[in-house]
XYZ file of C-alpha atoms in Angstrom:
600
model
C 153.447 104.941 74.596
C 155.861 106.886 72.384
C 159.191 107.953 73.729
C 159.777 111.368 75.025
C 162.292 112.224 72.229
C 159.884 111.018 69.646
C 157.045 113.054 71.155
C 159.299 116.225 71.164
C 159.988 115.769 67.559
C 156.332 114.880 66.609
C 155.070 118.197 68.018
C 157.744 120.379 66.398
C 157.238 118.693 63.092
C 153.552 119.170 63.357
C 153.759 122.741 64.165
C 156.194 123.289 61.314
C 154.073 121.446 58.739
C 151.141 123.730 59.588
C 153.402 126.748 59.288
C 154.660 125.627 55.914
C 151.160 125.072 54.611
C 150.120 128.415 55.950
C 152.650 131.092 56.499
C 150.323 132.921 58.830
C 150.331 129.960 61.277
C 153.202 131.176 63.501
C 154.293 130.091 66.874
C 157.002 130.336 69.468
C 158.078 127.621 71.952
C 158.623 128.363 75.630
C 160.206 126.062 78.156
C 158.159 125.234 81.090
C 160.587 123.555 83.400
C 161.365 123.013 87.099
C 164.576 124.358 88.571
C 167.598 122.480 87.360
C 166.036 121.673 83.843
C 168.470 122.079 80.943
C 167.810 125.454 79.450
C 168.706 124.469 75.863
C 165.770 122.062 75.783
C 162.759 123.848 74.336
C 160.393 121.279 75.934
C 162.298 120.683 79.205
C 163.309 117.501 80.818
C 161.670 114.380 82.165
C 161.074 116.297 85.348
C 158.756 118.796 83.678
C 157.478 117.161 80.526
C 155.502 119.881 78.865
C 155.934 123.018 76.748
C 153.813 125.799 75.407
C 153.439 127.450 72.020
C 152.553 131.116 71.836
C 150.113 131.927 69.010
C 149.109 135.526 70.118
C 151.302 138.129 71.581
C 149.819 140.676 73.937
C 152.399 142.868 75.800
C 151.299 144.068 79.202
C 152.727 146.819 81.399
C 152.417 145.382 84.826
C 155.877 144.297 86.068
C 156.169 140.548 86.398
C 153.158 139.856 84.225
C 153.337 137.194 81.488
C 153.546 138.885 78.146
C 152.578 135.753 76.123
C 148.915 135.800 77.104
C 147.445 133.079 74.905
C 149.135 129.727 74.758
C 148.558 126.206 73.528
C 150.179 123.844 76.103
C 151.115 120.351 75.467
C 151.522 117.874 78.369
C 152.792 114.303 78.633
C 152.766 111.844 81.498
C 152.895 108.115 81.933
C 149.299 107.545 80.936
C 148.258 110.303 78.387
C 149.291 113.034 76.125
C 146.835 116.019 76.296
C 146.726 119.771 75.365
C 145.382 122.723 77.163
C 144.555 126.172 75.785
C 145.651 128.756 78.378
C 144.796 132.383 78.738
C 147.197 134.041 81.169
C 145.562 136.963 82.879
C 147.315 139.874 84.211
C 147.501 140.762 87.806
C 146.038 143.873 89.265
C 145.603 145.698 85.976
C 146.904 149.198 86.334
C 146.485 150.625 83.009
C 144.240 150.463 79.881
C 146.300 147.882 78.025
C 145.857 145.441 80.947
C 142.195 146.263 81.334
C 141.583 145.660 77.631
C 143.580 142.356 77.709
C 141.294 141.167 80.594
C 138.175 142.256 78.570
C 139.573 140.233 75.622
C 139.887 137.044 77.707
C 136.398 137.493 79.084
C 134.973 137.810 75.464
C 136.843 134.675 74.401
C 135.646 132.845 77.303
C 132.032 133.554 76.347
C 132.507 132.290 72.844
C 134.438 129.173 73.972
C 131.756 128.315 76.558
C 129.415 127.678 73.661
C 131.616 124.673 72.649
C 129.756 122.700 75.401
C 131.573 119.611 76.721
C 134.352 119.645 74.180
C 136.267 121.788 76.730
C 136.352 121.978 80.636
C 136.931 125.552 81.728
C 138.757 126.340 85.048
C 140.277 129.509 86.543
C 143.287 129.133 88.753
C 146.135 131.477 89.603
C 145.004 134.156 87.108
C 144.946 131.536 84.336
C 141.763 130.567 82.386
C 142.373 127.084 81.028
C 140.456 125.046 78.558
C 141.543 121.469 78.661
C 140.535 118.753 76.272
C 138.023 116.511 78.092
C 139.812 113.226 78.640
C 138.061 111.609 81.609
C 137.380 108.356 79.717
C 140.003 108.778 77.129
C 143.718 108.254 77.335
C 145.967 109.548 74.630
C 148.510 106.779 74.103
C 149.801 108.075 70.810
C 150.330 111.344 68.955
C 147.899 110.523 66.189
C 144.757 110.378 68.367
C 145.600 113.659 70.105
C 146.385 115.733 66.944
C 143.010 114.878 65.308
C 141.020 116.587 68.006
C 143.618 119.386 68.215
C 143.291 120.079 64.497
C 139.516 120.490 64.808
C 139.690 122.666 67.789
C 142.244 125.095 66.325
C 140.052 125.557 63.423
C 137.473 127.127 65.725
C 139.685 128.725 68.393
C 142.044 130.733 66.151
C 139.285 132.610 64.158
C 137.526 133.350 67.533
C 140.589 134.899 69.103
C 141.533 136.772 65.880
C 138.022 138.202 65.683
C 137.916 139.213 69.347
C 141.264 140.916 69.061
C 139.949 143.003 66.201
C 136.829 143.827 68.113
C 138.813 145.162 70.930
C 141.087 147.113 68.647
C 137.981 148.644 66.950
C 136.793 149.800 70.338
C 140.279 151.173 71.355
C 142.959 151.694 68.775
C 145.663 151.831 71.532
C 145.300 148.300 72.424
C 148.372 146.185 71.247
C 147.784 142.595 70.165
C 148.826 140.596 67.285
C 149.431 137.113 65.978
C 152.920 135.999 66.680
C 154.878 137.479 63.612
C 157.148 135.606 61.324
C 160.019 137.916 62.487
C 159.389 137.050 66.157
C 159.203 133.275 65.180
C 162.520 133.471 63.257
C 164.139 135.221 66.291
C 162.929 132.423 68.481
C 164.340 129.882 66.039
C 167.746 131.643 66.088
C 167.722 131.640 69.933
C 167.012 127.902 69.932
C 169.202 127.303 66.867
C 171.237 124.466 68.240
C 168.224 122.596 69.408
C 166.451 122.932 66.130
C 169.356 121.757 64.059
C 168.466 118.314 65.181
C 165.431 118.399 63.011
C 166.354 120.378 59.931
C 167.720 117.365 58.049
C 164.667 115.273 58.543
C 161.608 115.056 56.397
C 159.055 117.438 57.924
C 156.391 115.823 59.993
C 155.459 112.266 60.970
C 158.368 110.384 59.758
C 158.655 108.494 62.955
C 154.964 107.596 63.352
C 152.276 105.701 61.324
C 151.533 107.145 57.856
C 147.807 107.082 58.693
C 148.399 110.284 60.668
C 148.209 112.191 57.346
C 144.624 110.839 56.840
C 143.633 111.312 60.437
C 144.580 114.879 60.819
C 144.075 115.950 57.146
C 147.640 117.074 56.748
C 149.934 116.575 53.872
C 153.610 116.837 54.941
C 155.547 119.494 53.023
C 159.397 119.718 52.993
C 159.875 123.458 52.473
C 163.407 123.962 51.471
C 165.642 126.829 52.759
C 164.807 130.006 50.658
C 167.797 132.420 50.831
C 166.940 136.133 50.802
C 169.478 136.730 48.147
C 170.341 134.148 45.501
C 171.719 133.974 41.996
C 171.143 131.198 39.463
C 174.255 130.884 37.247
C 175.423 128.856 34.426
C 175.602 128.784 30.581
C 172.668 129.996 28.329
C 169.734 127.539 27.828
C 169.857 125.924 31.225
C 166.623 127.115 32.610
C 167.770 129.990 34.733
C 165.034 132.420 33.927
C 162.548 129.660 33.659
C 163.359 128.603 37.277
C 163.125 132.188 38.532
C 159.362 131.988 37.849
C 159.112 128.739 39.906
C 161.226 130.043 42.737
C 159.273 133.212 42.940
C 155.989 131.316 43.101
C 157.278 129.106 45.905
C 158.300 132.074 47.966
C 154.938 133.871 47.399
C 152.771 130.985 48.007
C 154.944 129.071 50.502
C 154.203 125.874 48.516
C 157.404 124.046 47.807
C 155.591 121.459 45.554
C 153.873 123.830 43.245
C 153.723 122.832 39.625
C 155.219 125.042 36.944
C 151.815 125.767 35.311
C 150.507 126.794 38.747
C 153.623 128.876 39.239
C 153.179 130.664 36.087
C 149.605 131.677 37.067
C 151.032 132.912 40.448
C 153.709 134.837 38.633
C 151.336 136.505 36.194
C 148.726 137.353 38.847
C 151.301 138.915 41.187
C 153.554 140.657 38.660
C 154.010 144.394 39.459
C 152.565 143.746 42.874
C 154.403 141.040 45.045
C 156.634 140.184 42.062
C 158.871 142.414 39.911
C 160.911 141.298 36.818
C 163.674 143.392 35.390
C 166.498 142.717 33.093
C 169.811 144.517 33.677
C 171.836 145.943 30.889
C 174.962 148.227 30.503
C 172.957 151.510 30.786
C 170.967 150.533 33.769
C 171.567 152.904 36.664
C 171.140 153.615 40.342
C 168.348 156.105 39.383
C 166.511 153.251 37.503
C 166.892 150.854 40.342
C 166.575 152.956 43.544
C 165.708 156.564 43.019
C 166.631 159.538 40.871
C 165.653 162.964 39.753
C 163.956 163.179 36.352
C 163.064 166.175 34.226
C 159.335 166.681 33.654
C 156.849 168.983 32.200
C 153.145 169.144 33.016
C 150.449 170.457 30.803
C 152.967 172.214 28.660
C 154.293 174.270 31.513
C 157.924 175.060 32.173
C 160.500 172.343 32.741
C 160.694 170.935 36.270
C 162.470 168.167 38.079
C 160.772 165.352 39.951
C 161.972 162.593 42.323
C 161.213 159.145 40.808
C 161.457 155.908 42.775
C 163.102 152.994 40.954
C 161.718 149.488 40.721
C 163.598 148.153 43.648
C 162.614 150.980 46.143
C 158.990 150.618 44.960
C 158.753 146.910 45.777
C 160.814 147.364 48.939
C 158.363 150.080 50.095
C 155.363 147.759 49.348
C 157.016 144.912 51.336
C 157.862 147.152 54.212
C 154.245 148.426 54.395
C 152.909 144.939 54.379
C 155.261 143.974 57.200
C 154.524 146.931 59.343
C 150.789 146.719 58.774
C 150.642 143.106 59.679
C 152.607 143.788 62.877
C 150.773 146.903 63.832
C 147.300 146.696 62.487
C 146.266 149.656 64.652
C 148.190 151.931 62.495
C 147.393 150.087 59.129
C 145.375 151.693 56.331
C 144.544 151.172 52.575
C 146.860 152.187 49.930
C 146.951 155.892 49.232
C 146.181 155.682 45.521
C 143.106 153.619 46.065
C 141.827 155.893 48.811
C 142.603 159.004 46.729
C 140.781 157.743 43.641
C 137.780 157.107 45.806
C 138.070 160.623 47.237
C 138.068 162.369 43.893
C 135.385 160.135 42.287
C 132.669 162.762 42.618
C 134.497 165.005 40.132
C 133.298 162.587 37.389
C 129.600 163.708 37.918
C 130.097 166.945 39.738
C 131.937 170.195 38.909
C 133.570 170.515 42.303
C 134.288 168.679 45.592
C 133.662 170.703 48.796
C 136.244 170.296 51.474
C 135.009 171.660 54.919
C 137.413 173.580 57.126
C 136.808 174.784 60.764
C 134.812 177.831 59.786
C 134.460 177.763 55.991
C 135.054 175.491 52.927
C 137.179 175.312 49.783
C 136.435 173.572 46.561
C 138.507 171.123 44.423
C 138.029 172.010 40.788
C 140.316 169.782 38.954
C 142.935 166.982 39.359
C 145.961 166.590 37.278
C 148.678 163.929 37.393
C 150.454 165.664 40.089
C 148.336 168.531 41.502
C 145.072 169.223 43.117
C 143.554 172.532 41.916
C 141.282 174.314 44.151
C 139.454 177.601 44.726
C 138.719 179.411 47.925
C 135.243 180.074 49.231
C 135.541 183.677 47.936
C 137.152 184.922 44.773
C 138.022 183.100 41.545
C 141.867 182.648 42.040
C 143.067 179.013 41.606
C 145.610 177.342 43.898
C 147.244 173.996 43.798
C 148.268 171.302 46.271
C 150.949 168.547 45.529
C 149.538 165.064 45.363
C 153.002 163.570 46.161
C 153.193 165.752 49.379
C 149.726 164.623 50.284
C 150.823 160.966 49.672
C 153.729 161.279 52.084
C 151.483 162.861 54.709
C 148.964 160.099 54.304
C 151.613 157.367 54.590
C 153.192 159.071 57.707
C 149.749 159.551 59.145
C 150.417 163.148 60.018
C 151.298 166.426 58.363
C 154.813 167.275 59.385
C 155.679 168.803 56.071
C 153.618 171.870 55.382
C 153.502 173.742 58.567
C 152.388 177.168 57.257
C 150.926 178.828 54.105
C 148.794 175.955 52.551
C 148.636 173.845 55.710
C 144.872 174.843 56.392
C 144.147 173.194 52.985
C 146.285 170.089 53.249
C 145.038 169.118 56.682
C 141.244 168.827 55.866
C 141.999 166.678 52.851
C 144.405 164.473 54.914
C 141.763 163.985 57.614
C 139.277 162.796 55.081
C 141.708 160.414 53.468
C 142.878 158.972 56.721
C 139.232 158.325 57.824
C 138.544 156.507 54.419
C 141.844 154.657 54.568
C 140.991 153.115 58.059
C 137.276 152.444 57.587
C 136.457 148.887 56.857
C 140.063 148.011 56.801
C 140.605 144.240 57.279
C 143.682 142.875 59.154
C 146.701 142.642 56.827
C 148.169 139.169 56.105
C 151.936 138.973 56.139
C 153.253 138.268 52.575
C 156.471 137.655 50.724
C 157.730 139.764 47.897
C 160.206 138.874 45.120
C 162.269 140.940 42.619
C 163.872 138.948 39.810
C 166.922 140.512 38.187
C 167.748 138.761 34.915
C 171.137 139.036 33.613
C 172.313 140.699 36.910
C 175.939 140.946 35.882
C 175.279 142.793 32.686
C 175.094 146.155 34.632
C 177.626 148.002 36.631
C 176.575 146.299 39.841
C 178.398 148.529 42.337
C 176.977 151.601 40.791
C 173.450 150.310 40.421
C 173.080 148.844 43.918
C 174.619 151.677 45.844
C 173.597 151.471 49.540
C 171.951 148.059 48.844
C 175.323 146.445 49.002
C 174.978 146.724 52.738
C 171.125 146.990 53.198
C 170.307 143.608 51.516
C 172.235 141.508 54.177
C 169.877 139.462 56.352
C 170.854 141.092 59.674
C 170.768 144.651 58.248
C 167.150 144.397 57.016
C 163.930 145.530 58.862
C 163.327 142.573 61.174
C 167.004 141.586 61.384
C 169.326 141.767 64.329
C 170.839 145.184 63.451
C 168.320 146.805 61.044
C 170.041 149.626 59.121
C 168.171 152.539 57.762
C 169.818 154.975 55.303
C 169.003 158.456 53.987
C 168.910 158.546 50.235
C 170.365 161.575 48.353
C 166.711 162.935 48.034
C 166.476 162.918 51.831
C 164.077 159.862 51.976
C 164.650 157.216 54.598
C 165.090 153.702 53.237
C 165.311 150.251 54.634
C 165.031 146.787 53.013
C 162.471 144.482 54.803
C 163.001 140.835 55.551
C 159.991 139.737 53.429
C 161.666 140.767 50.137
C 163.597 138.178 48.309
C 166.092 138.851 45.595
C 166.603 136.304 42.763
C 169.175 136.975 40.045
C 170.414 135.067 36.939
C 174.022 135.275 35.616
C 175.190 133.951 32.290
C 178.677 132.433 32.871
C 179.398 132.040 29.189
C 179.529 135.796 28.495
C 183.077 136.708 29.521
C 182.821 140.233 27.929
C 180.848 141.483 30.985
C 182.063 142.144 34.445
C 181.748 139.620 37.102
C 180.140 140.497 40.440
C 182.674 142.134 42.846
C 183.572 140.268 45.971
C 181.575 142.596 48.377
C 178.360 141.861 46.611
C 179.104 138.286 45.814
C 179.335 137.255 49.419
C 175.879 138.619 50.063
C 174.277 136.171 47.600
C 173.900 132.386 47.611
C 174.813 130.930 44.236
C 172.751 128.193 42.666
C 174.472 126.423 39.740
C 172.323 125.698 36.618
C 174.255 123.591 34.044
C 172.949 121.377 31.210
C 170.951 118.355 32.313
C 170.107 115.914 29.540
C 167.756 113.999 31.813
C 165.292 116.766 32.128
C 161.734 115.844 30.932
C 161.114 117.051 27.393
C 164.759 116.930 26.138
C 165.203 115.382 22.690
C 168.401 113.856 21.483
C 169.897 113.619 24.896
C 172.808 111.527 23.734
C 173.866 114.108 21.127
C 173.582 116.889 23.720
C 175.724 114.833 26.237
C 178.420 114.179 23.632
C 178.558 117.704 22.372
C 178.860 119.017 25.976
C 181.628 116.411 26.660
C 183.625 117.786 23.714
C 183.104 121.369 24.551
C 183.894 120.917 28.206
C 187.219 119.279 27.493
C 188.165 122.414 25.383
C 186.716 125.369 27.108
C 185.130 124.102 30.373
C 181.610 123.841 31.782
C 180.641 127.528 31.390
C 180.498 127.139 27.579
C 178.368 124.011 27.368
C 175.041 123.844 25.372
C 171.970 124.250 27.675
C 169.372 121.578 27.409
C 166.618 124.166 26.542
C 168.191 124.181 22.942
C 166.973 120.675 22.617
C 163.478 121.198 23.795
C 160.244 122.545 22.411
C 157.044 121.499 20.636
C 158.465 122.169 17.070
C 161.893 120.759 17.945
C 163.866 119.234 15.049
C 167.585 118.235 15.433
C 168.604 119.744 12.111
C 167.105 123.252 12.800
C 168.521 123.202 16.356
C 172.027 122.312 15.084
C 172.012 124.737 11.996
C 170.287 127.783 13.439
C 171.217 127.718 17.233
C 174.202 125.456 18.148
C 176.576 126.034 15.139
C 176.261 129.827 15.391
C 176.833 129.675 19.228
C 179.983 127.492 18.957
C 181.351 129.582 16.166
C 181.113 132.678 18.507
C 182.641 130.627 21.538
C 185.609 129.409 19.303
C 186.170 132.667 17.451
C 184.968 131.427 14.075
C 187.266 128.416 14.093
C 185.473 126.184 11.677
C 187.797 123.244 12.004
C 187.367 123.136 15.863
C 183.565 123.309 15.597
C 183.533 120.443 12.970
C 185.634 118.282 15.314
C 183.243 118.908 18.311
C 180.179 117.778 16.215
C 182.153 114.798 14.802
C 182.685 113.659 18.372
C 178.894 113.854 18.864
C 178.536 111.734 15.608
C 177.186 114.537 13.641
C 178.648 115.673 10.375
C 178.640 119.316 9.480
C 180.368 121.158 6.545
C 180.011 123.667 3.824
C 179.728 127.393 4.345
C 177.793 128.517 6.199
C 178.383 125.473 8.161
C 175.343 123.230 8.316
C 174.401 119.657 9.230
C 174.943 117.117 6.471
C 171.896 114.839 6.521
């Protein structure tokens, strides 16, 4: 029989391994303990040796009711380890939410009853419980238990997910969702001291027999901490930009062991969607990054000014929509542009699109980049509606912008778009988003970031402890979600550009990237090491030569020295030929002449 402490760690590691393999597998841990049990134990004490994990969250209105309705409960005693799947019913349902919760439980029961003797069902104290049948089977170790549990969860989780969506389709007011990542992280913070005991261990099964991996079909993954804001810094040629691709793919996929070739495919597939890549320069501005007003003309008409979102705001809005849609599927809908394109599709084959009003109709005749042109049922006069205004109405789910004048024309189109947007809409999977900022210190950071200097902090984001929303100069409300990661690169050798100010620097974690002659694919590693030793003694580590200079399919030492390293060192040492010649001499390479070149 494994020890109680070992059991506690096994269960935690097993749950974390599943979460690291599939970010949508989320859970919380609730202490189930008798009076007097230590509250900082998430499992409890020897007196009450079991705990529950919450996979689905269904808030109920009746006072005193449990709000974690569907749990997986592990139990341990002297003879066996077992698990129970519990559906905690609400008492005396007094509103629709409670009634729908009970209907959900009944529907799930009907589906699970079809499992036959894999489960035994019982109802007691408003709790429907499915226990693993163990009348002739004692679980003396964690390995034998987890095999059956893995197989059962593959069946149970899809059933509950499906039944929740069925109830929501019946009544959109019903609130139920898989336990979100934000909720899981809050639980981790609350139990922070307890979980620190495990953070420095390999994830999963390091205390039990390795055959568990084969039994359960699980490959342990050690998913390293991924900071929300990080900067890779070091001299040129050390793989900073190269590694942003790899780090972005890890964040997007949740796979810490992804290969670079796979990461590159993920990067290219998700570019301009879950991933954005930009390079800062001296003229990069707040208007390019967040939002600005741009002059514009349409169809040769007079000059106008239009609000334009910058690259950061665009991906932040996408990430926020993904978060809120996954948390509140009852309000989720398809992307506006996709729905709108579907709506105007008939214009390709027909001259007009009829839009019905209460007593009459109007007809859309043409679509431009920014406007919808339409004519009324009577007369030939043309009128226009703003597509951007319609987009904002659609995203808000209601028209609170145009309350007179053209309101009778906006509302019917909005109604059609919302119906199309919600029809056949599948549940949204929570995703991670990444923006990569190459050469982040080449721009005026304080000016470019503006409000972001505060909003990117972990606790100020949507989903953080004190989420902070600001109003942009345009009047738009803006907040940065917790599923948006920022990765920057900074060239430490370029001293002509400004360093990050202290206020912004403290909001990033800095990851050093310096020359590494042991990297696979590096040629002439001894030469590289000797060169960098000579350079470091004169100017420091920030001016050393990156290992990427000594890599490549067409690599030749003479070409690298003559066309890359010599020009770089001449720049570093202010065209001091004698100093550069000395550096190469210490690396056992002779250079001379003018222009300087390697003497073969």
